[in-house]
Structures are given as structure tokens and as C-alpha cells.
């Protein structure tokens, strides 16, 4: 069995179309019987962002190589997963700040990356990251889309070789029914599961 870490940043929870898409992907994964999925709901994690004492504490812990401190639990969990699945809506041209706070907590030198001869090198075990999102407008392939592009860069930074984004977009424009747009993205999700 491969361990999948599912990071849920669907702020609107049960009302979220991104969550609906992610759950379809996970259901398809479960059907294969090859994956053990661990869910992490970021809204329930009480994550801290880096400011004042929280920032200083990190410096002190890292100076003492105290990687076992509980504040690094998310970095360890992420580094050890075989596969990563992240779901977040498109907000303000990228994603909710909560996901950035999570990433800030993941970026710990010595756990998820290290400084090597060629600069920074990823230390994460996962070989594939899948990012699921939905967008109100249409931005795919444009410079204004900075959610998936950022996540692709983070996957590379963490040493994760393969990255896929599954997106439904134009959901708030009203030209095509939401069910149709989500349905197409769900089909795409089924294809990605086949080579996950
Ligand atoms: C705070 C906020 C910011 C948003 N920013 C954008 C945006 O920059 N561009 C866009 O096309 N849609 C934007 N949207 C619309 C969402 O991307 C869209 O409704 C998406 O499907 C929401 O996902 P959800 O149903 O999973 O919450 C925003 C929505 C919210 C609530």
C-alpha cells in the first residue's frame, strides 16, 4: 500500500466545489485498493504563520537540530508520504493564505529540503503531487494564474518529480453549467488516477 497525504484547504467545506472534485479523485483512488489515504483538514489544524516568537523559536530549534519538536510534525508528515494530493480553491489569483501558511510550516531545512552542492535540494519521498482546484474565471495558461504554477514550483523544490493540476474553471461566469465543468474535471481526475 502507498501512503497518500490529502491536504484539504477547501475553506467552504461541504459547499466547496473544489472539495467535490477532490473527493471524486480520492474515491477513484480508493477503488484501486492500492492506497492508504490520510486526510489533513487545514481549517482544523490551528496553524501559525511566521511572526515574532514563532519565527524566533524555529531558528533556535533548527540551530539545535531539534527536528523532533512538535511544531515540525507537518513537515515530517509531508516528507514521509508516498504521494501528495492538495485541494484548494483559486483565490486572489492563487489560493487561500491558509495554504501558504501550511507551506511555510513545511519548509524546514533538514526535513523537507537541504542545502547541497548544487544549492537547495528536496528531501521529500513522494514521487507525485496532484493539485485540485476550481476557479471562478478562466486563467489556465495565463500569467495571472499563480496557484497551480506556484504549487508546481513547490513540488520541484521539495524534490517531487511529477506534478499534475486538475482544474475546473469558469464556474462563476455562468456560460456553461457548473455540473458540466465539474464533470469534465472529474473525468480528467479519473485519467490521472490511472497513472498515479
Ligand atoms: C475570497 C475569494 C477570492 C476569489 N478570487 C478569485 C480570483 O482571483 N479569480 C477567480 O477567477 N475567481 C476567484 N474566486 C472565485 C472562486 O475561485 C470560485 O468560486 C471557486 O470555484 C471557489 O471554490 P470553492 O467552491 O471550492 O470554494 C474567489 C472566491 C473567493 C471566495
Short mmCIF file of C-alpha atoms and ligand atoms in Angstrom, two decimals:
data_model
loop_
_atom_site.label_atom_id
_atom_site.label_comp_id
_atom_site.label_asym_id
_atom_site.label_seq_id
_atom_site.Cartn_x
_atom_site.Cartn_y
_atom_site.Cartn_z
CA UNK A 1 0.00 0.00 0.00
CA UNK A 2 1.22 3.50 -0.83
CA UNK A 3 0.56 6.29 1.68
CA UNK A 4 -1.30 9.28 0.30
CA UNK A 5 -1.42 12.56 2.20
CA UNK A 6 -4.57 14.50 1.30
CA UNK A 7 -4.31 18.18 2.26
CA UNK A 8 -7.74 19.80 2.33
CA UNK A 9 -7.77 23.60 2.12
CA UNK A 10 -11.36 23.85 0.88
CA UNK A 11 -12.38 26.70 3.15
CA UNK A 12 -16.10 26.45 2.30
CA UNK A 13 -16.06 22.81 3.38
CA UNK A 14 -19.23 20.95 2.30
CA UNK A 15 -20.25 23.83 -0.01
CA UNK A 16 -16.93 23.72 -1.84
CA UNK A 17 -16.85 22.64 -5.50
CA UNK A 18 -13.09 22.04 -5.13
CA UNK A 19 -13.84 19.59 -2.32
CA UNK A 20 -16.40 17.83 -4.52
CA UNK A 21 -13.74 17.43 -7.24
CA UNK A 22 -11.10 16.26 -4.75
CA UNK A 23 -13.49 13.73 -3.21
CA UNK A 24 -14.18 12.27 -6.64
CA UNK A 25 -10.45 11.88 -7.21
CA UNK A 26 -10.00 10.22 -3.80
CA UNK A 27 -12.95 7.88 -4.35
CA UNK A 28 -11.40 6.74 -7.63
CA UNK A 29 -8.08 6.23 -5.83
CA UNK A 30 -9.78 4.14 -3.13
CA UNK A 31 -11.35 1.91 -5.78
CA UNK A 32 -7.87 0.73 -6.83
CA UNK A 33 -7.24 -0.65 -3.32
CA UNK A 34 -3.61 0.43 -3.63
CA UNK A 35 -3.58 3.48 -1.39
CA UNK A 36 -3.96 4.33 2.30
CA UNK A 37 -5.22 7.90 2.47
CA UNK A 38 -4.52 10.22 5.42
CA UNK A 39 -6.61 13.39 5.41
CA UNK A 40 -5.36 16.70 6.81
CA UNK A 41 -8.00 19.43 7.07
CA UNK A 42 -6.03 22.66 7.29
CA UNK A 43 -9.01 24.59 8.71
CA UNK A 44 -8.83 22.37 11.82
CA UNK A 45 -5.07 22.50 12.35
CA UNK A 46 -4.67 25.86 14.11
CA UNK A 47 -1.56 26.61 12.05
CA UNK A 48 0.69 29.54 12.98
CA UNK A 49 2.33 31.85 10.47
CA UNK A 50 5.86 33.05 10.89
CA UNK A 51 5.99 36.19 13.01
CA UNK A 52 7.74 37.29 16.17
CA UNK A 53 8.23 34.45 18.67
CA UNK A 54 7.07 31.69 16.31
CA UNK A 55 9.77 32.72 13.85
CA UNK A 56 12.47 33.01 16.52
CA UNK A 57 11.53 29.63 18.02
CA UNK A 58 12.14 27.99 14.65
CA UNK A 59 15.62 29.50 14.37
CA UNK A 60 16.50 28.29 17.85
CA UNK A 61 15.18 24.77 17.28
CA UNK A 62 16.98 24.43 13.96
CA UNK A 63 20.23 25.76 15.42
CA UNK A 64 19.97 22.94 17.99
CA UNK A 65 18.91 20.41 15.29
CA UNK A 66 15.79 19.74 17.32
CA UNK A 67 13.79 18.27 14.44
CA UNK A 68 11.61 16.22 16.78
CA UNK A 69 9.81 19.31 18.13
CA UNK A 70 6.00 19.04 17.64
CA UNK A 71 5.91 22.20 15.53
CA UNK A 72 7.64 20.25 12.75
CA UNK A 73 5.02 17.48 12.66
CA UNK A 74 3.51 18.71 9.37
CA UNK A 75 6.92 18.85 7.68
CA UNK A 76 7.70 15.26 8.76
CA UNK A 77 4.28 14.00 7.66
CA UNK A 78 4.67 15.66 4.25
CA UNK A 79 8.27 14.46 3.77
CA UNK A 80 7.33 10.86 4.53
CA UNK A 81 4.23 10.50 2.32
CA UNK A 82 4.48 8.42 -0.88
CA UNK A 83 2.01 10.65 -2.76
CA UNK A 84 0.60 14.12 -2.12
CA UNK A 85 -2.88 15.38 -3.00
CA UNK A 86 -3.77 19.02 -2.29
CA UNK A 87 -7.14 20.69 -2.83
CA UNK A 88 -7.68 24.45 -2.64
CA UNK A 89 -9.90 26.96 -4.44
CA UNK A 90 -8.49 29.72 -6.65
CA UNK A 91 -8.47 32.84 -4.53
CA UNK A 92 -6.98 36.20 -5.44
CA UNK A 93 -5.10 34.70 -8.39
CA UNK A 94 -3.60 31.89 -6.31
CA UNK A 95 -5.09 30.15 -3.25
CA UNK A 96 -6.18 30.91 0.33
CA UNK A 97 -3.47 32.25 2.67
CA UNK A 98 -4.07 29.21 4.87
CA UNK A 99 -2.35 27.02 2.26
CA UNK A 100 0.63 29.39 2.18
CA UNK A 101 0.84 29.19 5.98
CA UNK A 102 0.88 25.39 5.70
CA UNK A 103 3.67 25.58 3.10
CA UNK A 104 5.57 27.93 5.41
CA UNK A 105 5.37 25.22 8.07
CA UNK A 106 6.56 22.60 5.58
CA UNK A 107 9.69 24.43 4.51
CA UNK A 108 12.12 23.22 7.16
CA UNK A 109 15.74 22.75 6.18
CA UNK A 110 16.80 19.26 7.21
CA UNK A 111 13.28 17.80 6.88
CA UNK A 112 11.75 18.71 3.51
CA UNK A 113 14.85 20.17 1.85
CA UNK A 114 18.56 20.53 2.39
CA UNK A 115 21.40 22.66 1.11
CA UNK A 116 23.51 20.50 -1.22
CA UNK A 117 26.39 21.13 -3.58
CA UNK A 118 24.03 22.42 -6.25
CA UNK A 119 22.00 24.63 -3.93
CA UNK A 120 18.70 23.66 -2.33
CA UNK A 121 17.59 20.07 -2.84
CA UNK A 122 14.27 18.46 -1.97
CA UNK A 123 14.17 15.67 0.60
CA UNK A 124 10.58 14.52 0.22
CA UNK A 125 9.84 10.89 -0.53
CA UNK A 126 6.75 11.49 -2.69
CA UNK A 127 7.10 11.00 -6.43
CA UNK A 128 3.83 12.68 -7.42
CA UNK A 129 1.83 15.71 -6.31
CA UNK A 130 -1.71 16.29 -7.56
CA UNK A 131 -3.24 19.73 -7.07
CA UNK A 132 -7.01 20.08 -7.44
CA UNK A 133 -8.64 23.46 -7.77
CA UNK A 134 -11.66 25.30 -9.11
CA UNK A 135 -11.70 28.84 -10.46
CA UNK A 136 -14.45 31.39 -10.87
CA UNK A 137 -12.97 32.78 -14.08
CA UNK A 138 -10.70 31.34 -16.77
CA UNK A 139 -6.99 31.70 -16.14
CA UNK A 140 -5.32 28.44 -17.19
CA UNK A 141 -2.12 29.07 -19.10
CA UNK A 142 -2.08 32.81 -18.39
CA UNK A 143 0.43 34.74 -16.24
CA UNK A 144 -2.40 35.64 -13.87
CA UNK A 145 -2.77 32.03 -12.77
CA UNK A 146 -0.39 31.78 -9.84
CA UNK A 147 -1.95 28.98 -7.80
CA UNK A 148 -1.06 25.91 -9.82
CA UNK A 149 2.17 27.45 -11.11
CA UNK A 150 3.29 28.09 -7.54
CA UNK A 151 2.37 24.57 -6.43
CA UNK A 152 4.29 23.11 -9.39
CA UNK A 153 7.36 25.09 -8.28
CA UNK A 154 6.95 23.87 -4.68
CA UNK A 155 6.71 20.26 -5.87
CA UNK A 156 10.02 20.70 -7.67
CA UNK A 157 11.53 22.42 -4.62
CA UNK A 158 10.52 19.50 -2.39
CA UNK A 159 12.04 17.01 -4.84
CA UNK A 160 8.71 15.63 -6.05
CA UNK A 161 9.28 14.55 -9.64
CA UNK A 162 5.78 14.61 -11.06
CA UNK A 163 3.11 17.28 -10.74
CA UNK A 164 -0.42 17.38 -12.14
CA UNK A 165 -3.08 20.05 -11.76
CA UNK A 166 -6.72 19.11 -12.20
CA UNK A 167 -8.84 22.23 -12.52
CA UNK A 168 -12.37 23.24 -13.32
CA UNK A 169 -12.65 26.87 -14.30
CA UNK A 170 -15.18 29.45 -15.36
CA UNK A 171 -17.50 28.25 -12.60
CA UNK A 172 -18.74 31.74 -11.73
CA UNK A 173 -19.14 33.04 -15.28
CA UNK A 174 -22.47 31.36 -15.93
CA UNK A 175 -21.87 30.44 -19.59
CA UNK A 176 -21.55 26.69 -19.01
CA UNK A 177 -23.42 24.85 -16.22
CA UNK A 178 -21.23 24.20 -13.18
CA UNK A 179 -22.10 20.46 -13.27
CA UNK A 180 -20.75 20.25 -16.82
CA UNK A 181 -17.48 21.99 -15.91
CA UNK A 182 -17.03 19.88 -12.80
CA UNK A 183 -17.95 16.74 -14.75
CA UNK A 184 -15.15 17.36 -17.27
CA UNK A 185 -12.63 17.90 -14.45
CA UNK A 186 -13.82 14.68 -12.76
CA UNK A 187 -13.16 12.77 -15.99
CA UNK A 188 -9.65 14.27 -16.05
CA UNK A 189 -9.22 13.18 -12.42
CA UNK A 190 -10.13 9.60 -13.40
CA UNK A 191 -7.40 9.64 -16.06
CA UNK A 192 -4.78 10.91 -13.59
CA UNK A 193 -5.74 8.12 -11.14
CA UNK A 194 -4.86 5.57 -13.82
CA UNK A 195 -1.20 6.69 -13.80
CA UNK A 196 -0.97 7.87 -10.18
C1 LIG B 1 -12.03 35.16 -1.37
C2 LIG B 1 -12.25 34.70 -2.80
C3 LIG B 1 -11.36 35.08 -3.77
C4 LIG B 1 -11.55 34.67 -5.09
N1 LIG B 1 -10.67 35.07 -6.04
C5 LIG B 1 -10.86 34.72 -7.34
C6 LIG B 1 -9.98 35.14 -8.37
O1 LIG B 1 -8.99 35.83 -8.13
N2 LIG B 1 -10.25 34.76 -9.64
C7 LIG B 1 -11.32 33.97 -9.95
O2 LIG B 1 -11.49 33.63 -11.12
N3 LIG B 1 -12.17 33.55 -9.01
C8 LIG B 1 -11.97 33.91 -7.71
N4 LIG B 1 -12.84 33.48 -6.75
C9 LIG B 1 -13.92 32.56 -7.13
C10 LIG B 1 -13.50 31.10 -6.85
O3 LIG B 1 -12.29 30.77 -7.50
C11 LIG B 1 -14.56 30.11 -7.31
O4 LIG B 1 -15.84 30.46 -6.87
C12 LIG B 1 -14.19 28.71 -6.84
O5 LIG B 1 -14.95 27.76 -7.53
C13 LIG B 1 -14.41 28.58 -5.34
O6 LIG B 1 -14.13 27.27 -4.94
P1 LIG B 1 -14.97 26.50 -3.82
O7 LIG B 1 -16.35 26.27 -4.36
O8 LIG B 1 -14.19 25.26 -3.65
O9 LIG B 1 -14.96 27.37 -2.61
C14 LIG B 1 -12.66 33.87 -5.43
C15 LIG B 1 -13.56 33.50 -4.42
C16 LIG B 1 -13.37 33.92 -3.13
C17 LIG B 1 -14.36 33.49 -2.06
#
